[in-house]
Short mmCIF file of C-alpha atoms in Angstrom, two decimals:
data_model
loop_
_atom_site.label_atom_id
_atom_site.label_comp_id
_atom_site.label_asym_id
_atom_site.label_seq_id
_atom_site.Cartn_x
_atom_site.Cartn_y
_atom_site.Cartn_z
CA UNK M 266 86.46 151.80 228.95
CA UNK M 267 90.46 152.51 229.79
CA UNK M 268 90.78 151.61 233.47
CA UNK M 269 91.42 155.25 235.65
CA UNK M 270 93.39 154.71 238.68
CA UNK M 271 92.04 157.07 241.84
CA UNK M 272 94.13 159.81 241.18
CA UNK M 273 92.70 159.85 237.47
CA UNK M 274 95.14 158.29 235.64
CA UNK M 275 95.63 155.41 233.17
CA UNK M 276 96.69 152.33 235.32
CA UNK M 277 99.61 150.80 233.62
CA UNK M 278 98.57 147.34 234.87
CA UNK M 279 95.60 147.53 233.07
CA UNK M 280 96.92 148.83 229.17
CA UNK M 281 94.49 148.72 225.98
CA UNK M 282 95.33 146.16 224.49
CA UNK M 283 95.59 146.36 220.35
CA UNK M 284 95.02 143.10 218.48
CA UNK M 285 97.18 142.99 215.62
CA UNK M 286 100.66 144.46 214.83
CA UNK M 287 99.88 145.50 210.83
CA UNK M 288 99.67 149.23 210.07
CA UNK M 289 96.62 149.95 211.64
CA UNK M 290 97.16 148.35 215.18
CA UNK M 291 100.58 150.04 215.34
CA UNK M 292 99.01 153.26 214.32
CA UNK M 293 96.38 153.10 216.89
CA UNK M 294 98.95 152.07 219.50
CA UNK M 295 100.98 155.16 218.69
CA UNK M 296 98.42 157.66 218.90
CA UNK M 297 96.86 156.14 222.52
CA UNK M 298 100.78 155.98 223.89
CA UNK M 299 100.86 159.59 222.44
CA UNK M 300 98.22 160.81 224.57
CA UNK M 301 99.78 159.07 227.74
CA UNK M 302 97.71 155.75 227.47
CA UNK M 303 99.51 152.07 228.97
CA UNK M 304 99.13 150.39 225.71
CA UNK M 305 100.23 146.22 224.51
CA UNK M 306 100.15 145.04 221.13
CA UNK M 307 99.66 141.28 220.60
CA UNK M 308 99.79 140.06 216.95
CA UNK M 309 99.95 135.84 216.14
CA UNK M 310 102.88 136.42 214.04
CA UNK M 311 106.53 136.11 215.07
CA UNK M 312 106.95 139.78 212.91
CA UNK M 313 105.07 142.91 212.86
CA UNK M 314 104.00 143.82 209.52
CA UNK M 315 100.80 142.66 208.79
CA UNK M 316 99.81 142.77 205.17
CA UNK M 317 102.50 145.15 204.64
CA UNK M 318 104.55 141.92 204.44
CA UNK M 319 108.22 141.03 203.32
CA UNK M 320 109.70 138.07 202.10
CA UNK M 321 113.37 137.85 201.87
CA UNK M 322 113.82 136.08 198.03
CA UNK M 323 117.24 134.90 197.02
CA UNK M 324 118.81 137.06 199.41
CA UNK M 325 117.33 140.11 198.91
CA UNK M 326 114.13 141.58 200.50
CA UNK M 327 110.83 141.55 198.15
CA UNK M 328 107.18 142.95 199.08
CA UNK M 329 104.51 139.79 198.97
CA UNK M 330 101.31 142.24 200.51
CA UNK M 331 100.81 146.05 200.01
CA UNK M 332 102.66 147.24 196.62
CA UNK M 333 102.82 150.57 197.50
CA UNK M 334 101.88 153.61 198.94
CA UNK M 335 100.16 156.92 198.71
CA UNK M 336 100.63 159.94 200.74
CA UNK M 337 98.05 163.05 199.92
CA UNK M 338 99.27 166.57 200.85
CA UNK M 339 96.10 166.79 202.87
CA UNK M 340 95.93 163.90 204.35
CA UNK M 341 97.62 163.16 208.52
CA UNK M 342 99.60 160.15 206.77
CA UNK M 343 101.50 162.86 204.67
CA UNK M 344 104.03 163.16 207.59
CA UNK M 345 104.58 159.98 208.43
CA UNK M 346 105.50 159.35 204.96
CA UNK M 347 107.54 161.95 204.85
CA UNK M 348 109.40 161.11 208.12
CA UNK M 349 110.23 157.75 206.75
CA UNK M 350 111.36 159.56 203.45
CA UNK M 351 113.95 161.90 205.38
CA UNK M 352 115.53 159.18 207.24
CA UNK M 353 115.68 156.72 204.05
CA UNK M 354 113.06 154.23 205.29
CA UNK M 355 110.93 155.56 202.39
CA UNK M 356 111.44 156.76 198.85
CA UNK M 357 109.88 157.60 196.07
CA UNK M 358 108.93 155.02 193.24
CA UNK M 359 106.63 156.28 190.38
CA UNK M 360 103.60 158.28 189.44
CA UNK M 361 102.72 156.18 186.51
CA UNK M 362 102.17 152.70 185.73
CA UNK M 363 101.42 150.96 182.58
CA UNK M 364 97.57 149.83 181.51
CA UNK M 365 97.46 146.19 180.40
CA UNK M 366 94.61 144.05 178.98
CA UNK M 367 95.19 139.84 178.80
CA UNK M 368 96.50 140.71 175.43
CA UNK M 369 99.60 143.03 176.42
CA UNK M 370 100.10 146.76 177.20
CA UNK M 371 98.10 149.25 175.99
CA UNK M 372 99.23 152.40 177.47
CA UNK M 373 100.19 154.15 180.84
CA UNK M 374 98.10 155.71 182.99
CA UNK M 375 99.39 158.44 185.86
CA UNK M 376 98.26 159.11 189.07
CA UNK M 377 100.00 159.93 192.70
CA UNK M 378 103.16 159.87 193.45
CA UNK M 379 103.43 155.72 195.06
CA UNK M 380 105.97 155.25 197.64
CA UNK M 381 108.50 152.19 198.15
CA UNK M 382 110.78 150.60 200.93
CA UNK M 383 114.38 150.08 199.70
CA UNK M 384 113.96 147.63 202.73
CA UNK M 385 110.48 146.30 202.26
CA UNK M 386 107.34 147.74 203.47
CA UNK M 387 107.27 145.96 206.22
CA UNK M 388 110.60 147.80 207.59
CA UNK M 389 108.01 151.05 207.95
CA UNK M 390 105.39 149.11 210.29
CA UNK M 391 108.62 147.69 212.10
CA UNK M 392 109.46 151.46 212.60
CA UNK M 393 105.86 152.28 214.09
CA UNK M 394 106.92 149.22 216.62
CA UNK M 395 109.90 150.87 217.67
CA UNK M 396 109.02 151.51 221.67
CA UNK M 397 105.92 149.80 221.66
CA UNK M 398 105.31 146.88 223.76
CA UNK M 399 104.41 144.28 221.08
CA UNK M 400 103.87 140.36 222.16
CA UNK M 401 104.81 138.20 219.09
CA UNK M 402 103.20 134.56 218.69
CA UNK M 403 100.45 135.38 220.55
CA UNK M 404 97.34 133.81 219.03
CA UNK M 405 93.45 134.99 220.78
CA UNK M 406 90.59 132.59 220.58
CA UNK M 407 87.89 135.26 222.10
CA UNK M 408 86.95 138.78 222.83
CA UNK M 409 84.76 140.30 224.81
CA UNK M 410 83.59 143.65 226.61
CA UNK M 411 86.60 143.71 229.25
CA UNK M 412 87.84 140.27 228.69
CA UNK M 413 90.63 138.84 226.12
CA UNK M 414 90.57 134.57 226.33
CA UNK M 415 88.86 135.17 229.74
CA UNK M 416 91.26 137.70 231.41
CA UNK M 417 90.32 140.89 232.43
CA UNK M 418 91.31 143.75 230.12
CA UNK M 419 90.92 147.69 229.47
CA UNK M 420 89.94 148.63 226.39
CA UNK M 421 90.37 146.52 223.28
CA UNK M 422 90.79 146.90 219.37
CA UNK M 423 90.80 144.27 216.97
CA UNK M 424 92.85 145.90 213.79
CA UNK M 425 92.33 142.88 211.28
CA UNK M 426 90.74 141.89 208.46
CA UNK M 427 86.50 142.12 209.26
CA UNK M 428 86.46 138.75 209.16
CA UNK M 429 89.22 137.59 211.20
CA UNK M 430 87.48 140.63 214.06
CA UNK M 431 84.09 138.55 213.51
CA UNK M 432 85.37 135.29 214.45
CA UNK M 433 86.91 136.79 217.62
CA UNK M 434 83.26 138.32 218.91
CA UNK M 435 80.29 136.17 220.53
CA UNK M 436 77.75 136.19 218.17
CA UNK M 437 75.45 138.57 220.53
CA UNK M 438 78.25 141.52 219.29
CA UNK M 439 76.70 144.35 218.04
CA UNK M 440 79.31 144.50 215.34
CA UNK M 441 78.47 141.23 214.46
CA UNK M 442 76.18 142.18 211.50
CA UNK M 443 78.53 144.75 210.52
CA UNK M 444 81.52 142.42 209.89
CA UNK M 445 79.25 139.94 208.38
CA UNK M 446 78.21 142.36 205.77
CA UNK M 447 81.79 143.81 205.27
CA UNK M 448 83.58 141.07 202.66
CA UNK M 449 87.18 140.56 201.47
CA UNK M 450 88.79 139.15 198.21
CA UNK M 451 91.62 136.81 198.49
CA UNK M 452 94.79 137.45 196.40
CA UNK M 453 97.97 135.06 195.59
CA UNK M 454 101.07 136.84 195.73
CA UNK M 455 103.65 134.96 193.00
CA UNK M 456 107.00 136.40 192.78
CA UNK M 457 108.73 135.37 189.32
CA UNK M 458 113.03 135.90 189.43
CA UNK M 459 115.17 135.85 186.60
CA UNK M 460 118.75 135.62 185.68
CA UNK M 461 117.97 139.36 183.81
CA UNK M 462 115.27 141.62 183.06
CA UNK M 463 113.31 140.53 180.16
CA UNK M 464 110.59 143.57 179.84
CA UNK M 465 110.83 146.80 179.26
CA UNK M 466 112.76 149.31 181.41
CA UNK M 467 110.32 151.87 182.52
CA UNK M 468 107.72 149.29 183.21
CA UNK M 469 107.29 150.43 186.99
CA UNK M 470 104.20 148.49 187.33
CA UNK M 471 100.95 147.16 185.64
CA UNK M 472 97.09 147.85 186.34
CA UNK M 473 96.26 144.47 184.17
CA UNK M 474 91.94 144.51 183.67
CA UNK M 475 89.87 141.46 182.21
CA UNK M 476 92.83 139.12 182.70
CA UNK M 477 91.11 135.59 183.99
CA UNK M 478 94.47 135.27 186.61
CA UNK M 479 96.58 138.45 186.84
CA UNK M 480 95.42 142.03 188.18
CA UNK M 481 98.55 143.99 188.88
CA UNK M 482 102.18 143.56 188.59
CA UNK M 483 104.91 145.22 190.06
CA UNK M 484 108.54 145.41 189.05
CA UNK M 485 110.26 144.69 192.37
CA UNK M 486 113.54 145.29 191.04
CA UNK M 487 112.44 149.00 189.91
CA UNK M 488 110.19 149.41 193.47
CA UNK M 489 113.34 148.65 195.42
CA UNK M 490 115.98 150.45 193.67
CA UNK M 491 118.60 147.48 193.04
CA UNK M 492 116.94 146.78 189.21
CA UNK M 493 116.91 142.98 190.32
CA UNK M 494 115.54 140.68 187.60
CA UNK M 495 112.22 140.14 190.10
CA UNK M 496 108.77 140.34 189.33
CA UNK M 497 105.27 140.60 192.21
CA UNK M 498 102.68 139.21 190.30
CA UNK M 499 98.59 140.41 192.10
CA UNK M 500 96.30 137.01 190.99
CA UNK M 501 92.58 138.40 190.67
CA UNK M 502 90.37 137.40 193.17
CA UNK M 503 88.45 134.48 190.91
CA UNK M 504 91.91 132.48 190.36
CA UNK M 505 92.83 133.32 194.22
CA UNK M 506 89.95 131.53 195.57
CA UNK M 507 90.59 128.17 193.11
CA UNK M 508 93.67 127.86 194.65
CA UNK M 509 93.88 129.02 198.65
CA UNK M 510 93.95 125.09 200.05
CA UNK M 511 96.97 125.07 197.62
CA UNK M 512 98.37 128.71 196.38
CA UNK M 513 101.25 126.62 194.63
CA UNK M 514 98.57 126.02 192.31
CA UNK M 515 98.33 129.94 190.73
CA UNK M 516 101.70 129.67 190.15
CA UNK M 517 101.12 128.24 186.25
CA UNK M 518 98.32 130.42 185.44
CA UNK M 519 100.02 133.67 186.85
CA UNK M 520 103.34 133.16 185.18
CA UNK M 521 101.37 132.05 182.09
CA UNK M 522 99.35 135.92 181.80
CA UNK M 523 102.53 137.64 182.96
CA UNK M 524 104.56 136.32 179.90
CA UNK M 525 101.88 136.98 177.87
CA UNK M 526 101.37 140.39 178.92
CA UNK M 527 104.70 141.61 179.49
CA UNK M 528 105.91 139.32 176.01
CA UNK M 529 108.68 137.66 178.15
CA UNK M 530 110.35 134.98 176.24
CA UNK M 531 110.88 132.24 178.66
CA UNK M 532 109.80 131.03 181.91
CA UNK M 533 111.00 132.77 185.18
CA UNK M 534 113.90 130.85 186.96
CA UNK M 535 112.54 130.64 190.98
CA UNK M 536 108.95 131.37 191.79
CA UNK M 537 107.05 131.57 195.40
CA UNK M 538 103.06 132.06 195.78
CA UNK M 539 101.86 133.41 199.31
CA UNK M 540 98.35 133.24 200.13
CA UNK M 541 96.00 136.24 201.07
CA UNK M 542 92.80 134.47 202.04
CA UNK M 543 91.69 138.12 203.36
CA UNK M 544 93.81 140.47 200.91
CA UNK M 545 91.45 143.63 200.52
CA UNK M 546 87.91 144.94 201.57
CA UNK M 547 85.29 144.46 198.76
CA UNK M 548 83.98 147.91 199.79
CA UNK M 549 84.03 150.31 202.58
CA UNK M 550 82.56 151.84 205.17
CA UNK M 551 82.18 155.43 205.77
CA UNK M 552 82.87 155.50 209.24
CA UNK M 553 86.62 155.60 210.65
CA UNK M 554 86.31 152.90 212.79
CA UNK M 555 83.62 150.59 215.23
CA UNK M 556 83.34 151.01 218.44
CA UNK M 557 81.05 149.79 221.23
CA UNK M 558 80.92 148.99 225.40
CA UNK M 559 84.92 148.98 225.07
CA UNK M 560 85.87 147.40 222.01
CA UNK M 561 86.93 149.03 218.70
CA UNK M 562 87.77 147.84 215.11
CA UNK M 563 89.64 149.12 213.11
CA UNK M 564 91.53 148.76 209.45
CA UNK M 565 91.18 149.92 205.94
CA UNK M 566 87.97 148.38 205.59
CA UNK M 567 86.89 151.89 207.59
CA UNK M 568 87.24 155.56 206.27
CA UNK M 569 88.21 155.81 203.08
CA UNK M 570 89.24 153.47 199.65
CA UNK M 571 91.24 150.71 200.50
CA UNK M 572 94.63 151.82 200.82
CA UNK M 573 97.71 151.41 203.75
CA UNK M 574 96.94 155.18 204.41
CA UNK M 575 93.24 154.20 205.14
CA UNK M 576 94.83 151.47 207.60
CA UNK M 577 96.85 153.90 208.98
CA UNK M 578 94.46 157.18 209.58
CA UNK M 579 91.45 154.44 211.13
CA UNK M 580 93.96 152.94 213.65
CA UNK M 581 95.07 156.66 214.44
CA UNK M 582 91.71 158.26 214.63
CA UNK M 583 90.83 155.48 217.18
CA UNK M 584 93.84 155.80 218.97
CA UNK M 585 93.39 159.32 219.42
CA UNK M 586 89.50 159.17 220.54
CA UNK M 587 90.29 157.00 222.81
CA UNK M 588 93.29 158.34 224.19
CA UNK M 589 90.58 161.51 224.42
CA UNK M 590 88.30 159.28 226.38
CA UNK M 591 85.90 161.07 222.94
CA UNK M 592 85.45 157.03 221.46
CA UNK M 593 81.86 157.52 220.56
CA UNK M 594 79.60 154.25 221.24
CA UNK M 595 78.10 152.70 218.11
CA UNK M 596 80.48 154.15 215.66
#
């Protein structure tokens, strides 16, 4: 549990320490320095972000991770959104996408209103950072109750991927045959650039089903307001796990089905493939979050359908209970 000094209160020396800078981690660290909790973020990447991650393409910023995302009225997220929205960080992109089958576009479908960064999605998780003490580069071999790589901690929360958390735990962890059970699907991100746009204007994005290589596409040009000639092609999960020793590998295939789909008439101009070897959560939990003896997990693997508002509200609900001192073993 968070260390209590002997006038009864949190002992800076001894913070909670958050494991992973992505959405969730930050939103967690928010809500415990909220409530007056010392709090240090360490993430083994030299950015926060996540897999609300930004690539900088030919000069211009394009979103390789999360395409979008949602903000219900009802729903804690709503503000944030909407603070990001006020000050420009945020804007909206589109409530309806088109509906594609391996043969082309069939229709459009509409749904929430989907939010974009004019700066990249990761420029929102870099404004959760803001004041936060966050340790870049730092890689951890081991958790356990109390104890990150052997030193003596407070509190800890792994906000990761279930599978990345799992490897961090002895194998006595109680979570252990939670995570187990709790699988992820890899995705290739391949961004396609062209001289000009060569599909149709309002294409916003694509929901592509029984493709063998593409799921979803996004224009990146129409997501981040400059109309750039730029194209985020979503592999499915089959084609993603032929190719993660190599990602360059999905590059044919995907650029292949987009053509097809999209009836573009030649071959993009520069492409890039990133790997997501744990892109999204097969299913969820119920529960917002695990936690047990002083270590929590958290992501959007927890609370609701995968989405970065599910990230965001299990990081803050864990935040917040322990902030409480409410975190409620076994959860």
């Amino acid at each position: 549990m968070t260390h209590i000094t002997s006038n009864g209160a949190p002992d800076p020396a001894r913070p909670v320490t958050v494991i992973g800078a992505g959405i969730s981690g930050l939103a967690c660290a928010r809500a415990l320095r909220a409530s007056g909790t010392p709090v240090r973020v360490l993430d083994r990447g030299r950015r926060v972000g996540g897999r609300m991650a930004t690539r900088t393409v030919g000069g211009r910023p394009v979103d390789i991770g999360a395409a979008y995302l949602t903000a219900p009225d009802d729903d804690g997220f709503a503000d944030i959104v909407g603070g990001w929205t006020e000050r420009g960080l945020a804007r909206e992109w589109t409530d309806t996408f088109a509906v594609a089958t391996a043969s082309g576009v069939s229709g459009t479908t509409t749904g929430p209103m989907r939010y974009a960064a004019p700066a990249g999605l990761r420029s929102l998780v870099a404004d959760l950072a803001a004041g936060l003490e966050v340790v870049s580069d730092r890689v951890v071999s081991a958790v356990a109750p109390g104890s990150v790589d052997g030193a003596s901690v407070a509190d800890v929360v792994l906000a990761m991927p279930a599978p990345q958390a799992r490897r961090l735990l002895p194998d006595d962890s109680p979570f252990a045959p939670v995570l187990d059970a709790r699988a992820f699907e890899p995705v290739i991100a391949v961004v396609l650039c062209w001289d000009e746009r060569r599909w149709a204007a309002d294409l916003h994005g694509a929901f592509v089903d029984g493709d063998p290589d593409v799921s979803f596409i996004a224009d990146d040009g129409d997501r981040r307001g400059d109309g750039a000639a730029v194209l985020v092609v979503h592999t499915t999960a089959e084609r993603a796990r032929r190719h993660l020793a190599a990602p360059d590998g999905a590059i044919a295939p995907a650029v292949a089905a987009t053509r097809r789909i999209l009836g573009i008439d030649r071959d993009p101009d520069a492409v890039f493939a990133h790997r997501w070897t744990f892109a999204r959560p097969a299913d969820n939990g119920d529960e917002p979050y695990l936690w047990h003896d002083g270590i929590g997990v958290c992501g959007d693997a927890w609370g609701g359908p995968t989405a970065v508002r599910t990230a965001w509200s299990s990081g803050d609900a864990l935040g917040r209970a322990i902030g409480a001192g409410a975190a409620t073993p076994g959860r």
